[in-house]
Short mmCIF file of C-alpha atoms and ligand atoms in Angstrom, two decimals:
data_model
loop_
_atom_site.label_atom_id
_atom_site.label_comp_id
_atom_site.label_asym_id
_atom_site.label_seq_id
_atom_site.Cartn_x
_atom_site.Cartn_y
_atom_site.Cartn_z
CA MET K 1 -35.46 -34.73 83.84
CA THR K 2 -34.92 -32.10 81.69
CA GLU K 3 -32.14 -30.64 84.33
CA ASN K 4 -28.41 -31.92 84.25
CA LEU K 5 -27.83 -34.56 87.03
CA ASP K 6 -24.56 -33.27 88.36
CA ASP K 7 -26.03 -29.63 88.29
CA LEU K 8 -29.19 -31.25 90.45
CA ASN K 9 -26.01 -33.28 92.52
CA LYS K 10 -25.02 -29.91 93.18
CA GLU K 11 -27.77 -28.28 94.04
CA THR K 12 -28.58 -30.96 96.33
CA ARG K 13 -25.53 -30.59 98.14
CA GLU K 14 -25.73 -27.15 98.26
CA ALA K 15 -29.19 -27.37 100.02
CA TRP K 16 -27.69 -29.96 102.52
CA GLU K 17 -25.42 -27.69 103.75
CA LEU K 18 -27.22 -24.59 104.14
CA ASN K 19 -30.06 -26.76 105.62
CA ALA K 20 -27.66 -28.84 107.96
CA GLU K 21 -28.05 -26.32 111.48
CA VAL K 22 -31.76 -26.51 111.35
CA TRP K 23 -32.03 -30.71 110.29
CA ASP K 24 -29.18 -31.06 113.32
CA ASN K 25 -31.74 -29.08 115.72
CA ARG K 26 -34.76 -30.44 114.72
CA MET K 27 -33.46 -34.27 114.48
CA GLY K 28 -31.01 -33.66 117.46
CA ASP K 29 -29.74 -37.35 119.56
CA GLU K 30 -32.91 -38.61 118.76
CA GLY K 31 -35.17 -37.85 115.91
CA ASN K 32 -38.44 -36.96 115.11
CA ASP K 33 -41.38 -39.25 114.96
CA PHE K 34 -41.27 -40.43 111.00
CA PHE K 35 -37.92 -41.64 112.61
CA ASN K 36 -39.15 -43.17 115.85
CA ILE K 37 -42.71 -44.35 114.93
CA LEU K 38 -42.35 -45.50 111.00
CA CYS K 39 -38.74 -45.97 110.50
CA TRP K 40 -36.32 -47.59 113.17
CA PRO K 41 -38.99 -50.29 114.54
CA ALA K 42 -38.64 -51.44 110.79
CA LEU K 43 -35.54 -51.18 109.59
CA ALA K 44 -34.30 -52.64 113.02
CA SER K 45 -35.85 -55.66 112.79
CA LEU K 46 -34.91 -56.23 109.17
CA LEU K 47 -31.67 -55.62 109.60
CA ASP K 48 -31.65 -57.75 112.55
CA ALA K 49 -33.27 -60.87 110.65
CA SER K 50 -30.28 -60.49 108.37
CA THR K 51 -27.23 -59.90 110.66
CA THR K 52 -27.77 -61.04 114.18
CA LEU K 53 -27.80 -64.34 116.28
CA SER K 54 -30.63 -64.38 118.14
CA THR K 55 -29.26 -62.38 120.97
CA GLY K 56 -28.22 -59.31 118.95
CA LEU K 57 -26.08 -57.89 116.36
CA LYS K 58 -22.89 -60.04 116.03
CA SER K 59 -20.13 -58.31 117.22
CA ASP K 60 -18.01 -58.03 114.25
CA SER K 61 -20.95 -56.85 112.41
CA HIS K 62 -19.63 -54.21 109.83
CA ILE K 63 -22.40 -51.75 108.98
CA LEU K 64 -22.34 -49.00 106.14
CA ASP K 65 -24.49 -46.52 107.10
CA ILE K 66 -25.21 -44.64 103.55
CA ALA K 67 -26.05 -40.54 103.83
CA CYS K 68 -25.90 -40.68 107.62
CA GLY K 69 -26.97 -37.03 108.12
CA ASN K 70 -26.52 -36.04 111.56
CA GLY K 71 -26.24 -39.71 112.88
CA LEU K 72 -29.48 -41.11 113.50
CA THR K 73 -28.96 -44.41 112.58
CA THR K 74 -25.39 -44.31 113.17
CA ARG K 75 -26.30 -43.84 116.96
CA LYS K 76 -28.82 -46.67 116.76
CA LEU K 77 -26.76 -49.19 115.36
CA ALA K 78 -23.52 -47.85 117.98
CA GLU K 79 -25.80 -48.50 120.61
CA LEU K 80 -26.74 -52.14 119.13
CA GLY K 81 -22.65 -52.67 119.41
CA ALA K 82 -21.91 -52.90 115.28
CA LYS K 83 -19.44 -51.48 114.02
CA ILE K 84 -20.40 -49.16 111.90
CA THR K 85 -18.57 -47.04 108.72
CA ALA K 86 -21.10 -44.12 108.31
CA PHE K 87 -20.75 -41.27 104.93
CA ASP K 88 -22.57 -37.99 103.46
CA PHE K 89 -22.05 -35.83 101.25
CA SER K 90 -22.38 -32.95 103.22
CA SER K 91 -19.33 -31.88 105.34
CA LYS K 92 -21.28 -29.55 107.87
CA LEU K 93 -23.69 -32.77 108.69
CA ILE K 94 -21.01 -34.99 109.30
CA GLU K 95 -19.16 -32.97 111.35
CA LYS K 96 -22.90 -32.37 113.30
CA ALA K 97 -22.82 -36.23 113.86
CA LYS K 98 -19.13 -36.73 114.98
CA ALA K 99 -19.85 -34.01 117.71
CA ARG K 100 -23.06 -35.99 118.45
CA LEU K 101 -21.66 -39.53 118.47
CA ALA K 102 -17.57 -38.43 119.98
CA ASN K 103 -18.46 -41.19 122.81
CA TYR K 104 -18.79 -44.15 120.08
CA GLN K 105 -15.48 -43.19 118.55
CA SER K 106 -14.22 -46.24 118.81
CA GLN K 107 -16.95 -48.07 116.33
CA ILE K 108 -17.57 -45.58 114.24
CA THR K 109 -15.75 -44.38 110.87
CA PHE K 110 -17.30 -41.24 109.53
CA GLU K 111 -16.12 -40.39 105.65
CA ILE K 112 -17.49 -37.62 103.54
CA ILE K 113 -18.74 -39.45 100.14
CA ASP K 114 -21.06 -38.67 97.33
CA ALA K 115 -23.24 -41.60 96.20
CA THR K 116 -23.57 -40.56 93.15
CA ASN K 117 -19.60 -41.32 92.55
CA GLU K 118 -18.45 -44.56 91.73
CA SER K 119 -14.62 -44.15 92.79
CA GLN K 120 -15.88 -42.55 95.85
CA LEU K 121 -17.95 -45.37 97.04
CA LEU K 122 -15.28 -48.10 96.01
CA SER K 123 -12.90 -46.23 98.41
CA LEU K 124 -14.80 -47.46 101.36
CA GLY K 125 -13.09 -51.22 100.85
CA GLU K 126 -14.63 -53.90 98.72
CA ASN K 127 -15.92 -57.28 99.94
CA LYS K 128 -16.17 -55.39 103.45
CA PHE K 129 -19.63 -54.84 104.76
CA ASP K 130 -22.28 -57.28 106.23
CA SER K 131 -25.34 -54.95 105.48
CA ALA K 132 -26.14 -51.22 104.71
CA ILE K 133 -28.77 -49.04 105.74
CA SER K 134 -30.14 -46.11 104.47
CA ASN K 135 -32.71 -44.34 105.98
CA MET K 136 -34.78 -41.67 103.93
CA ALA K 137 -31.98 -40.59 101.54
CA LEU K 138 -32.35 -42.59 98.28
CA PHE K 139 -35.28 -40.24 97.55
CA ASP K 140 -32.44 -37.47 97.97
CA MET K 141 -30.05 -39.14 95.68
CA ALA K 142 -29.90 -37.50 92.06
CA ASP K 143 -28.72 -40.57 91.13
CA ILE K 144 -29.01 -43.87 92.77
CA GLU K 145 -27.93 -46.20 89.70
CA THR K 146 -24.51 -45.83 90.57
CA LEU K 147 -25.13 -46.66 94.34
CA PHE K 148 -27.30 -49.60 93.18
CA ARG K 149 -24.37 -50.78 90.89
CA VAL K 150 -21.43 -51.02 93.63
CA LEU K 151 -22.86 -51.82 96.60
CA PRO K 152 -22.54 -55.71 95.35
CA LYS K 153 -18.85 -54.95 95.64
CA LEU K 154 -18.66 -53.38 99.33
CA LEU K 155 -21.29 -56.13 100.62
CA LYS K 156 -19.74 -59.36 101.51
CA PRO K 157 -21.45 -62.53 99.74
CA LYS K 158 -25.39 -62.49 100.95
CA GLY K 159 -25.10 -59.07 102.18
CA THR K 160 -28.17 -56.98 102.83
CA PHE K 161 -29.44 -53.18 102.03
CA VAL K 162 -32.07 -52.12 104.00
CA PHE K 163 -33.11 -48.75 103.17
CA SER K 164 -36.50 -47.06 103.89
CA ILE K 165 -37.76 -44.24 101.51
CA THR K 166 -40.87 -42.20 101.45
CA HIS K 167 -43.58 -44.55 99.88
CA PRO K 168 -43.59 -43.61 96.13
CA ALA K 169 -47.49 -43.66 95.60
CA PHE K 170 -48.47 -41.97 98.83
CA ASN K 171 -45.88 -39.63 99.97
CA ASN K 172 -44.31 -38.06 96.49
CA ALA K 173 -44.04 -34.89 95.93
CA SER K 174 -47.31 -34.45 94.09
CA ALA K 175 -49.14 -35.43 97.08
CA MET K 176 -51.53 -33.29 98.23
CA HIS K 177 -53.28 -33.92 101.63
CA VAL K 178 -57.06 -33.41 101.75
CA ALA K 179 -59.98 -32.87 104.54
CA GLU K 180 -62.92 -33.50 103.30
CA GLU K 181 -66.56 -33.24 105.52
CA MET K 182 -69.76 -34.76 104.61
CA ASP K 183 -72.84 -35.31 106.77
CA ASP K 184 -74.16 -38.80 106.53
CA GLY K 185 -76.30 -38.59 109.58
CA GLU K 186 -73.57 -37.38 111.52
CA ILE K 187 -70.71 -35.36 110.52
CA LYS K 188 -67.70 -37.23 109.69
CA ASP K 189 -64.14 -35.93 108.69
CA THR K 190 -62.44 -38.50 105.91
CA TYR K 191 -58.73 -37.74 105.22
CA SER K 192 -56.77 -38.62 101.80
CA ILE K 193 -53.80 -38.33 99.72
CA LYS K 194 -54.51 -37.21 96.15
CA VAL K 195 -51.74 -38.09 94.13
CA SER K 196 -51.23 -36.60 90.60
CA ARG K 197 -48.38 -38.12 89.37
CA TYR K 198 -46.46 -41.73 89.99
CA MET K 199 -44.67 -43.61 86.99
CA THR K 200 -42.31 -41.29 85.16
CA PRO K 201 -39.39 -40.44 87.49
CA THR K 202 -39.37 -36.38 88.25
CA HIS K 203 -37.81 -34.13 90.46
CA GLN K 204 -39.38 -31.23 92.61
CA ARG K 205 -38.38 -28.93 95.08
CA GLY K 206 -39.82 -28.97 98.21
CA LEU K 207 -39.35 -28.81 102.35
CA ALA K 208 -38.51 -31.78 104.35
CA LEU K 209 -38.54 -29.02 107.59
CA ARG K 210 -40.78 -26.28 107.11
CA ASN K 211 -37.92 -23.61 108.45
CA GLN K 212 -35.12 -24.96 106.74
CA PRO K 213 -33.79 -22.13 104.63
CA LYS K 214 -33.56 -23.67 101.33
CA PRO K 215 -35.73 -26.07 99.42
CA GLN K 216 -34.04 -29.53 98.59
CA VAL K 217 -34.88 -31.32 95.54
CA TYR K 218 -37.12 -34.66 95.35
CA PHE K 219 -36.08 -37.25 93.29
CA ASP K 220 -39.35 -39.23 92.62
CA ARG K 221 -39.50 -42.55 91.49
CA PRO K 222 -42.01 -45.48 90.88
CA LEU K 223 -41.45 -48.48 93.57
CA GLN K 224 -41.05 -50.38 90.14
CA TYR K 225 -37.83 -48.69 89.67
CA TYR K 226 -36.32 -49.38 92.86
CA LEU K 227 -36.58 -52.99 92.93
CA ASN K 228 -35.84 -53.41 89.31
CA LEU K 229 -32.62 -51.61 90.12
CA GLY K 230 -32.37 -54.16 92.99
CA PHE K 231 -32.72 -57.37 90.73
CA LYS K 232 -30.31 -55.71 87.83
CA ASN K 233 -27.65 -56.00 90.30
CA GLY K 234 -27.89 -59.19 92.24
CA PHE K 235 -29.78 -58.00 94.64
CA ILE K 236 -33.44 -59.85 95.55
CA LEU K 237 -36.24 -58.53 97.81
CA ASP K 238 -36.91 -60.72 100.91
CA GLY K 239 -38.21 -57.96 103.33
CA PHE K 240 -40.88 -55.45 103.08
CA GLU K 241 -42.91 -53.24 105.16
CA GLU K 242 -45.33 -49.72 104.77
CA ARG K 243 -45.66 -47.76 107.55
CA ALA K 244 -48.58 -45.90 108.73
CA PHE K 245 -49.00 -43.78 111.84
CA PRO K 246 -51.29 -45.24 114.29
CA PRO K 247 -54.35 -43.44 114.63
CA ASP K 248 -53.62 -42.18 117.95
CA ALA K 249 -50.23 -40.74 116.81
CA PRO K 250 -50.05 -37.11 117.62
CA GLN K 251 -50.86 -34.78 114.58
CA MET K 252 -47.82 -31.76 114.69
CA PHE K 253 -49.90 -30.05 111.88
CA PRO K 254 -53.37 -30.06 110.79
CA LEU K 255 -52.74 -31.91 107.77
CA GLY K 256 -49.27 -32.91 108.15
CA TRP K 257 -48.90 -36.61 108.24
CA GLY K 258 -50.06 -38.27 112.00
CA GLY K 259 -52.89 -40.38 113.02
CA LYS K 260 -55.56 -39.08 110.91
CA PHE K 261 -54.25 -40.83 108.13
CA SER K 262 -53.55 -44.18 109.87
CA GLU K 263 -54.88 -46.00 106.62
CA LEU K 264 -52.36 -44.33 104.47
CA PRO K 265 -48.61 -45.25 104.38
CA PRO K 266 -45.90 -42.36 104.36
CA VAL K 267 -42.47 -44.63 104.62
CA LEU K 268 -41.69 -47.89 102.76
CA ILE K 269 -39.00 -50.06 104.24
CA ALA K 270 -37.44 -52.65 102.27
CA ARG K 271 -34.61 -55.68 102.30
CA MET K 272 -32.65 -56.50 99.12
CA ARG K 273 -30.06 -59.46 99.50
CA LEU K 274 -27.39 -60.44 97.19
CA ILE K 275 -27.91 -63.76 95.99
C1 LIG M 1 -33.45 -36.69 104.62
S1 LIG M 1 -31.77 -36.83 104.93
C2 LIG M 1 -31.30 -38.35 106.19
C3 LIG M 1 -29.97 -38.44 107.13
C4 LIG M 1 -30.17 -39.74 107.71
N1 LIG M 1 -30.27 -40.74 107.26
C5 LIG M 1 -31.16 -39.50 108.90
O1 LIG M 1 -32.03 -40.37 108.30
O2 LIG M 1 -31.53 -38.43 110.13
C6 LIG M 1 -31.15 -37.00 103.71
C7 LIG M 1 -29.27 -37.26 103.35
O3 LIG M 1 -28.99 -37.80 102.54
C8 LIG M 1 -28.09 -37.16 101.67
N2 LIG M 1 -27.49 -37.15 100.69
C9 LIG M 1 -28.39 -36.80 99.78
N3 LIG M 1 -27.78 -36.80 98.37
C10 LIG M 1 -26.37 -37.61 98.90
C11 LIG M 1 -25.24 -38.11 97.92
N4 LIG M 1 -25.22 -38.05 96.75
N5 LIG M 1 -24.27 -38.52 98.44
C12 LIG M 1 -24.35 -38.76 99.83
N6 LIG M 1 -25.18 -38.44 101.30
C13 LIG M 1 -26.40 -37.88 100.35
C14 LIG M 1 -28.42 -35.63 102.44
O4 LIG M 1 -26.87 -34.72 102.80
C15 LIG M 1 -29.01 -36.00 104.02
O5 LIG M 1 -28.08 -36.10 104.93
#
């Protein structure tokens, strides 16, 4: 990467502040298909296995929601009865999350914190959280090394970190969605993803929502980058899911992610646990 990380982080924050309104309107209380079909079911099951009794979340589970946006995962966790500390570096998104989750005030603490800043992260409190969760945000962060280094201090022993990310191999910023038609005695359509780079961490501007006012910066990293960062900081990988839309899932745009790409996973979810 040639651009300075501090500048990229600043640009990222400005983009999320500018896009907060559009993001909040689009995601609402319930989220989109990515959240409801791909991410949440796997996040919930991976999180459950590590923090629950067979009957549900332990009433004293304290979960850290990293880069919570307008509070989609925060709401789901609150509904399960957890105590949550949720943070984001966009003050506008935290305002939106607070407004949307006013009914859960007693369970949730919101903070404005930059996940690339070690002292801000440490201010959350050490040895405090049973689990941390981050839904679709690590690839939005200019730096994740700081977060992986500090998380073992914030988590209790054997604590878990469950995160979803765009699949680095099939859904990075170089991915092109391709439709082809062939005549094989019958006419067949094939939908595929063409990826032109994977190995080298890089960044590229793009759109999470087609009508957002300002493109955001995506930080592409290969899967080994995420896993090795976890291993280096005392985590093991003990849960993993690649998630694709089922064939009958709706297709919001002709070549957007949806049922036509049911053999290719746009999302992966990993659970890492402190040893
Ligand atoms: C794609 S959104 C996901 C939000 C939320 N987790 C959800 O599931 O709806 C990515 C979020 O990452 C946040 N973010 C990016 N870099 C961050 C950083 N360095 N510290 C804290 N939040 C950050 C953005 O403000 C944005 O809310």
